[in-house]
Amino acid sequence: MEDFRKIKEESPATSPTSEHKFQVRAPVTEPVETSISKEGISFIFESRFVEAVVQYVYTPIDGTFSDLELEINGTEPFTPSEDGGIIINYNGQDYPPDSEEVERHFISCEITNENIVEARWQWIINGEKSNFLYRFSLVGKSLITEIEGGGGKCSGISLGRVTGVANPIIFPLPYFSLGECYPHFLHASGVFISSLLDWDFTSSTELTGVGIPEARDNLKMNGGCNYVARSDGTRIPLQDRWVLTVSDKIEEVIPHLNSQDQNNKNINPKTHQNSWLNVSYPDKNEESYVTVYEQLRQLRQYGIENIFINHPKDTWTDSNTPGTFDLNGSVIMGGADALSEYIEGVGELGYGLGLHTSFHSISSTHPKWTPNKSAIGSNGEPVSIDERNFLFKPSTVHSEAKTHVENLTNNFPPAIPMLADHAARPPSDFTDCDKSLKEGTSFRKNLDSQKSLLTAISNICPLYAEGGNHWMYPGIAQNYYAKMVGVNPSKISPILDFALGKLHELSLDVGIGDIDEYYQDEIPKSEKHFRSLYLNRYIAATLAYGHLGLLPDPTNWGIASTVKMHFIIQAIQRFYTQTPVNRIMYHKNGSFFSLGDAIVQDACQLGQIRIEYVNETIVIVNLGDSEFSLEVGENITILPPGGYWFEHSNSGSLSYSILDEGNRVDYARSNEYIYMDTHGNQNTISPVTTDGAVLVKERKWEIDVIPIDSQKPVEIDVAALWPDRKLPPLRIIAFDSEDDPSNSFKAEMKGNTVILPQLDNIFKYRIALPEWMVEPGR
């Protein structure tokens, strides 16, 4: 061996652009010794720490990423990026990294005084030459490769596939996505590996992940990037940084969030911890607003308060009219006047309102349309989104967007915009290839542009935004509609450590997509009801990710489903939203594992997870297909598939979906109410006995009871709710569907238990004191 040099890691790498919150490379948590040496024509980067000795071996043979091998603890080396490397474009044709049509000539490779290995290559195709420089450095447990050159002929980088490993385990992290795909992480040879391009350094247009089936079948950790040509055919010169991290600790390969960025002025957790409801207009007509309003009025009668009602795009548009920048409202539903009247009514119910808003595209038929408002594609033509709409030019949208938001909030108070697209799509979806733009087509420019737009809107009004790629914009919006990308998100292994460990404290995320999006519209119509296993699983997943509730649309799922999810989640979500997570543990065969061991033990896919928050909130979920038995206090509790257990001991709040003597029971208790569903089996959980579902609200001197699908009379143990009172003869007031008292009579009692009658057309029963009694002390 020659030219051996010892290097100590000084500090974690820092991002070159401080306004971006995430680092590709997490800080190491233990001492690491690194060294660079040369052996023959190979350069060996060694990272030595307690549990492993990792060697990154670079042998300049053909100029692709296949020249790099990994050797873990002296085992057989493997290739982390077979067939990976630079994609070159000559005369409009892309040549992949391993193309035999490209001549790759090795120029030199040496260790510099800065302990960096510099490798120079020249590529020739059809007589045209391009020069490239690779700069390799070892920082802690990461090999960092900076790549530049090509004279504007690079059209992308591929990160290839992994070859030569035994028993690999490859997996994505939900919510760490690039568009509709994910970077993946690998466990092999006793270590975890990430392969990422640095989004704070890249000059590329688009960063790409990989679909879950493709990652599994071809052992691909990541996609790479693309350099899109501008309208004059030129490309931004290649500048990228590939970070390959190997560690025995999985937290050291998961992207890192700078702790100094964890405070955001826009989020007020005391006022924005409300569930959402997406409403729809299945058959648009002049009565659509009336239909939706009646549904919302019913929900208000159930005591559902303080939710945010989100309205779809077709609030603004009909089949042949544009929606962007339109404040006229759907003509079929009555236009702006009908919308204003509806909004006023919903506001009086006490609900927040969001109106679909997006500045992603604009129609050529819109009055505000001019050709210079469209982004330009590589072909020099306006970028078409569909047959009528074009990508709105990002460099000109800001002033238009601000004016539109101000007009919307002024014209339709108290409604605010619900911003679609901008945090749901990757930044590359807003690429303008106009050759006159100084910053060109870079990912970083597009990211900054979208962040600027989101921030500008948040300075006008509360910002509620559609998510999906919102990890890039943490904390800007007060709520993100947290769609999970990918094919059938319900099938993605529920690994929570990125969502809960990185994003949770920064963003108030809502839902996991709506219930149909979560199952990719695979729910049979017959299963859309309030006792559906699909609904229970959806509730459990919402709890697992620590999100606010996104309630089922009563039009498609029925009022009972909306009521159930609201009262199950409303009792508890304020205790876990934005509360730091203390520990996440994954269960298998009676044992709980932290993430690293859970990956190795194949426990994550079972979906049996225990989450402990620093405020002593405990959430346990079963997202798997088999029963999950666990000790709760001195008892063995069984969580069926889609089961969950939540408790917050200081407040007494409790919520669960368990098996009780083999029968499912869904239950929630807070200081304000009790919700209980016995799934058709007679059961008693103090103070309620029922064979159906029931909502109980106790206030001083009166108890409201709303039976839901109960076949037998509901019984209420009043003494359990009023333990220190001597009970007089009680009376019952019956309320009809309009919430008007229709009858009052003496309660039938068995000891201290009131047996409610079963009356036709009665919505709610109130247990009250006799009329002659008044509150003592009045």
XYZ file of C-alpha atoms in Angstrom, residues 251-704:
454
model
C -30.782 6.645 11.422
C -27.431 7.614 9.870
C -28.581 6.815 6.336
C -31.976 8.536 6.579
C -31.834 12.161 5.347
C -31.363 14.650 8.136
C -33.364 17.712 9.147
C -31.453 20.676 10.527
C -32.608 21.193 14.106
C -32.287 24.977 13.813
C -35.112 24.989 11.267
C -37.672 23.360 13.548
C -39.473 26.572 14.493
C -41.930 28.033 12.035
C -44.031 31.103 12.670
C -46.896 29.953 10.458
C -47.983 27.009 12.563
C -50.220 27.595 15.569
C -51.045 24.165 16.953
C -53.767 25.504 19.234
C -55.928 26.676 16.348
C -55.197 24.290 13.500
C -55.619 20.814 14.998
C -58.979 20.162 13.375
C -59.992 17.296 11.129
C -60.797 17.863 7.481
C -63.721 16.774 5.363
C -63.571 16.667 1.568
C -67.037 17.175 0.095
C -68.129 16.286 -3.425
C -70.891 16.984 -5.937
C -71.646 13.599 -7.542
C -74.400 14.964 -9.797
C -73.854 18.668 -10.232
C -77.051 20.681 -10.410
C -78.645 23.795 -8.970
C -79.318 21.929 -5.689
C -75.740 20.699 -5.127
C -74.877 23.313 -2.516
C -78.143 22.615 -0.704
C -77.343 18.889 -0.619
C -73.859 19.471 0.790
C -75.140 22.039 3.294
C -77.758 19.601 4.585
C -75.050 16.979 5.118
C -72.952 19.499 7.041
C -75.955 20.590 9.082
C -76.537 16.957 10.031
C -72.924 16.638 11.126
C -73.350 19.741 13.253
C -76.384 18.146 14.905
C -74.175 15.213 15.877
C -71.972 17.722 17.667
C -69.184 17.757 15.092
C -67.551 21.145 15.477
C -64.449 22.932 14.253
C -63.685 20.884 11.156
C -62.285 22.224 7.909
C -64.469 21.626 4.838
C -62.463 21.267 1.657
C -64.159 21.785 -1.717
C -63.168 20.258 -5.064
C -61.991 21.894 -8.274
C -65.408 21.686 -9.898
C -66.701 24.256 -7.404
C -65.312 26.710 -9.966
C -65.657 24.955 -13.256
C -68.087 23.095 -15.455
C -67.097 20.753 -18.258
C -66.289 23.493 -20.778
C -65.053 26.298 -18.530
C -61.610 26.960 -17.053
C -61.083 26.872 -13.303
C -57.764 28.623 -12.665
C -58.127 32.298 -11.651
C -61.910 31.972 -11.933
C -64.058 33.378 -9.130
C -67.382 33.097 -10.927
C -68.204 29.644 -9.634
C -69.852 26.732 -11.395
C -72.666 28.027 -13.582
C -74.574 24.748 -13.200
C -74.584 25.159 -9.419
C -75.664 28.804 -9.496
C -72.467 30.775 -9.965
C -70.818 33.145 -7.497
C -74.082 34.204 -5.810
C -75.044 30.646 -4.916
C -71.510 29.933 -3.738
C -71.471 33.025 -1.509
C -74.801 32.099 0.045
C -73.608 28.551 0.675
C -70.319 29.740 2.211
C -72.185 32.100 4.519
C -74.376 29.253 5.708
C -71.457 26.891 6.320
C -69.610 29.648 8.158
C -72.598 30.021 10.481
C -72.276 26.314 11.292
C -68.814 27.151 12.633
C -66.841 25.276 9.973
C -63.743 26.467 8.166
C -63.889 26.388 4.381
C -61.232 25.736 1.773
C -61.774 26.443 -1.912
C -59.646 24.595 -4.461
C -56.949 26.877 -5.864
C -53.998 26.137 -8.121
C -51.555 28.115 -10.225
C -50.035 25.107 -11.963
C -51.830 25.618 -15.265
C -53.988 28.081 -17.166
C -56.427 27.553 -20.003
C -55.934 29.185 -23.374
C -59.653 30.071 -23.285
C -59.313 32.002 -20.047
C -59.726 35.804 -20.243
C -56.340 36.275 -18.558
C -54.563 34.023 -21.043
C -51.708 35.375 -23.163
C -49.015 33.236 -24.822
C -46.281 34.686 -22.591
C -48.046 33.241 -19.538
C -47.213 29.702 -20.606
C -43.991 27.914 -19.746
C -41.937 26.842 -22.758
C -40.850 23.269 -23.403
C -37.577 22.025 -24.826
C -39.188 22.099 -28.259
C -39.845 25.849 -27.963
C -43.623 25.332 -27.747
C -45.942 26.072 -24.786
C -46.010 23.172 -22.309
C -49.375 21.436 -22.669
C -50.928 19.922 -19.540
C -53.988 18.597 -21.336
C -56.039 19.500 -24.404
C -57.115 22.865 -22.946
C -54.520 23.844 -20.339
C -50.901 24.926 -20.343
C -48.257 25.079 -17.629
C -48.375 28.552 -16.093
C -45.010 30.302 -16.398
C -43.546 30.051 -12.864
C -41.528 33.264 -13.204
C -44.683 35.327 -13.784
C -47.250 33.560 -11.609
C -46.473 35.222 -8.265
C -48.216 38.552 -8.755
C -51.222 36.898 -10.421
C -51.444 34.360 -7.587
C -51.284 36.962 -4.824
C -53.982 39.065 -6.466
C -56.200 36.012 -6.953
C -55.808 34.902 -3.325
C -56.644 38.394 -2.076
C -59.730 38.520 -4.308
C -60.855 35.058 -3.211
C -60.591 35.840 0.497
C -62.317 39.198 0.001
C -65.151 37.842 -2.158
C -65.945 34.667 -0.210
C -65.262 35.173 3.499
C -64.573 33.211 5.636
C -63.318 30.766 2.961
C -59.605 30.540 2.196
C -57.748 28.911 -0.701
C -56.789 25.241 -0.443
C -53.706 25.237 -2.633
C -53.515 22.165 -4.851
C -50.546 20.931 -6.923
C -47.679 23.073 -5.666
C -46.522 20.895 -2.754
C -48.119 17.783 -4.213
C -45.940 17.732 -7.317
C -42.139 17.568 -7.533
C -40.440 20.883 -8.416
C -39.568 19.523 -11.858
C -43.271 19.615 -12.793
C -42.898 23.420 -12.938
C -39.956 23.470 -15.332
C -39.833 26.310 -17.842
C -37.309 25.698 -20.636
C -37.432 29.273 -21.895
C -33.900 30.026 -23.119
C -34.138 33.611 -21.873
C -34.384 32.609 -18.204
C -31.093 33.214 -16.437
C -31.288 30.273 -14.005
C -32.489 27.881 -16.663
C -34.124 24.586 -15.827
C -32.564 23.658 -12.473
C -34.314 21.679 -9.755
C -33.126 24.168 -7.151
C -34.606 27.109 -9.065
C -37.944 25.344 -9.361
C -37.883 24.376 -5.693
C -37.112 27.930 -4.599
C -39.831 29.278 -6.868
C -42.479 27.031 -5.318
C -41.287 27.789 -1.796
C -41.502 31.484 -2.577
C -45.066 31.110 -3.876
C -46.191 29.088 -0.847
C -44.617 31.608 1.512
C -46.186 34.566 -0.294
C -49.664 33.040 0.040
C -49.048 32.168 3.702
C -48.376 35.871 4.319
C -51.858 36.749 2.980
C -53.978 34.107 4.686
C -53.648 30.762 6.465
C -52.099 28.332 3.996
C -53.686 24.916 3.607
C -51.993 22.950 0.848
C -52.210 19.640 -0.946
C -49.179 17.517 -0.117
C -47.487 14.412 -1.449
C -44.033 15.887 -1.989
C -44.380 18.285 0.938
C -41.255 17.050 2.732
C -39.489 19.672 0.599
C -41.626 22.452 2.113
C -41.827 21.639 5.828
C -43.577 24.159 8.020
C -44.610 26.644 5.322
C -48.253 25.563 5.292
C -50.342 25.322 8.439
C -51.813 22.028 7.201
C -50.702 19.730 4.407
C -53.216 17.361 2.858
C -50.785 14.482 3.229
C -51.378 12.204 0.281
C -49.005 9.248 0.125
C -47.607 8.662 -3.353
C -47.060 5.363 -5.096
C -49.150 2.438 -6.288
C -51.784 1.578 -3.658
C -50.310 3.351 -0.608
C -52.116 0.938 1.732
C -49.667 -1.750 0.545
C -46.520 0.253 1.312
C -44.671 -1.096 4.335
C -45.534 1.307 7.198
C -42.043 2.438 8.173
C -42.769 5.531 10.237
C -39.359 6.872 11.169
C -39.048 9.507 8.438
C -42.636 10.768 8.711
C -42.708 10.765 12.518
C -39.020 11.333 13.220
C -38.354 14.087 10.678
C -41.555 15.782 9.481
C -43.929 15.378 12.381
C -42.872 18.366 14.467
C -42.751 20.715 11.478
C -46.040 20.110 9.726
C -49.621 19.496 10.750
C -50.381 16.810 8.194
C -53.943 15.748 7.442
C -54.982 12.251 6.421
C -52.920 9.867 4.305
C -54.772 10.848 1.189
C -58.515 10.402 1.453
C -59.728 6.896 2.158
C -60.276 6.028 -1.510
C -56.884 7.426 -2.540
C -55.199 5.409 0.222
C -56.616 2.189 -1.235
C -56.206 3.400 -4.831
C -59.977 3.216 -5.437
C -60.027 -0.548 -4.793
C -62.727 -0.492 -2.092
C -65.877 -2.365 -3.171
C -69.003 -0.226 -2.958
C -70.517 -2.754 -0.545
C -67.660 -2.051 1.893
C -68.258 1.692 2.132
C -69.984 1.807 5.503
C -69.117 2.714 9.069
C -68.181 -0.825 10.149
C -65.980 -1.490 7.154
C -62.565 -3.023 7.796
C -61.244 -0.555 5.225
C -62.375 2.315 7.444
C -60.839 0.782 10.560
C -57.520 0.276 8.775
C -57.627 3.839 7.490
C -58.216 5.194 10.990
C -55.366 3.049 12.340
C -52.988 4.260 9.613
C -53.905 7.895 10.298
C -53.044 7.355 13.965
C -49.818 5.565 13.060
C -48.501 8.481 11.002
C -49.548 11.009 13.653
C -51.836 12.927 11.297
C -55.045 14.846 11.744
C -58.175 13.067 10.557
C -59.428 13.314 6.983
C -63.033 12.200 7.358
C -64.884 10.017 4.831
C -67.170 11.906 2.466
C -70.728 11.236 3.711
C -71.973 11.189 0.110
C -69.976 8.037 -0.603
C -69.573 6.544 2.875
C -72.675 7.633 4.768
C -73.021 10.027 7.691
C -72.309 7.262 10.230
C -68.801 6.733 8.813
C -68.003 10.436 9.009
C -69.314 10.604 12.583
C -67.375 7.538 13.648
C -63.985 8.651 12.409
C -64.461 12.163 13.752
C -65.208 11.079 17.305
C -62.604 8.306 17.308
C -59.849 10.742 16.300
C -61.024 14.083 17.691
C -60.588 12.852 21.252
C -56.923 12.117 20.786
C -55.278 13.907 17.873
C -54.471 17.042 19.866
C -52.194 14.943 22.088
C -49.937 13.674 19.314
C -49.899 16.346 16.597
C -46.586 18.207 16.684
C -45.596 16.391 19.865
C -42.067 14.955 19.624
C -41.827 11.206 19.298
C -39.834 9.427 21.961
C -39.737 5.922 20.490
C -41.131 3.868 17.595
C -41.124 0.104 18.031
C -42.150 -2.664 15.608
C -43.604 -5.933 16.898
C -43.025 -9.493 15.812
C -43.619 -12.743 17.709
C -43.935 -11.085 21.098
C -40.895 -8.825 20.771
C -40.587 -5.144 19.925
C -37.741 -3.837 17.769
C -36.394 -0.431 16.853
C -36.301 0.245 13.112
C -32.890 -1.165 12.306
C -33.582 -4.520 13.963
C -37.164 -4.477 12.668
C -35.889 -4.273 9.085
C -33.565 -7.225 9.659
C -36.271 -9.232 11.443
C -38.816 -8.426 8.705
C -41.126 -6.954 11.349
C -42.089 -3.702 9.604
C -44.342 -5.335 7.041
C -46.492 -6.794 9.843
C -47.582 -3.262 10.703
C -47.823 -3.936 14.445
C -46.326 -0.763 15.840
C -46.049 1.028 19.187
C -45.378 4.783 19.190
C -44.485 6.614 22.396
C -44.542 10.409 22.523
C -42.638 12.569 24.996
C -45.911 13.719 26.618
C -46.667 10.076 27.578
C -49.127 9.602 24.733
C -49.085 5.988 23.519
C -50.398 4.854 20.139
C -50.421 1.161 19.188
C -51.714 0.044 15.790
C -52.208 -3.155 13.866
C -51.938 -2.465 10.139
C -51.331 -6.121 9.332
C -53.527 -9.070 8.472
C -53.229 -11.105 11.688
C -54.299 -10.451 15.266
C -51.895 -8.619 17.558
C -51.901 -9.561 21.273
C -50.268 -7.228 23.764
C -50.257 -6.420 27.435
C -52.159 -3.296 28.405
C -51.774 -2.817 32.148
C -52.444 -6.237 33.650
C -54.618 -7.426 30.783
C -53.958 -9.077 27.446
C -55.586 -7.001 24.734
C -56.116 -8.253 21.192
C -55.974 -5.811 18.297
C -57.636 -7.273 15.192
C -56.499 -6.174 11.721
C -57.085 -2.436 11.584
C -57.109 -2.322 15.384
C -55.552 0.392 17.505
C -55.029 1.462 21.100
C -54.496 5.077 22.177
C -54.123 6.395 25.675
C -53.105 9.644 27.310
C -53.070 8.945 31.024
C -52.929 12.546 32.270
C -56.159 13.539 30.517
C -57.942 10.200 30.752
C -58.484 10.198 26.984
C -58.720 6.720 25.523
C -59.502 5.322 22.094
C -59.355 1.764 20.855
C -60.545 -0.842 18.381
C -60.077 -4.267 19.961
C -61.598 -7.705 20.315
C -63.709 -8.148 23.442
C -64.554 -11.825 23.937
C -64.052 -12.303 20.226
C -66.255 -9.390 19.162
C -64.942 -6.111 17.781
C -65.515 -2.938 19.780
C -64.577 0.577 18.681
C -64.457 3.061 21.533
C -63.377 6.620 22.286
C -63.554 8.548 25.537
C -62.638 12.146 26.241
C -63.737 14.788 28.728
C -66.438 15.861 26.251
C -67.977 12.602 24.987
C -68.030 8.839 24.646
C -68.344 7.098 21.280
C -68.891 3.362 21.168
C -69.639 0.818 18.436
C -70.105 -2.839 19.363
C -70.544 -4.001 15.750
C -73.979 -5.464 16.442
C -73.103 -7.362 19.650
C -74.626 -6.443 23.005
C -71.898 -5.065 25.268
C -71.475 -2.864 28.297
C -68.617 -0.443 28.694
C -69.352 1.872 31.562
C -71.630 3.777 31.428
C -73.151 2.508 28.141
C -74.887 -0.716 27.176
C -75.745 -1.182 23.502
C -75.731 -3.596 20.606
C -74.956 -0.858 18.086
C -73.188 2.461 17.997
C -73.909 5.340 20.307
C -72.597 8.834 21.005
C -72.899 10.171 24.557
C -72.232 13.773 25.610
C -72.484 14.664 29.286
C -72.921 18.250 30.383
C -73.812 19.621 33.749
C -77.296 18.340 34.623
C -77.988 16.726 31.220
C -76.770 13.814 29.101
C -77.315 13.684 25.333
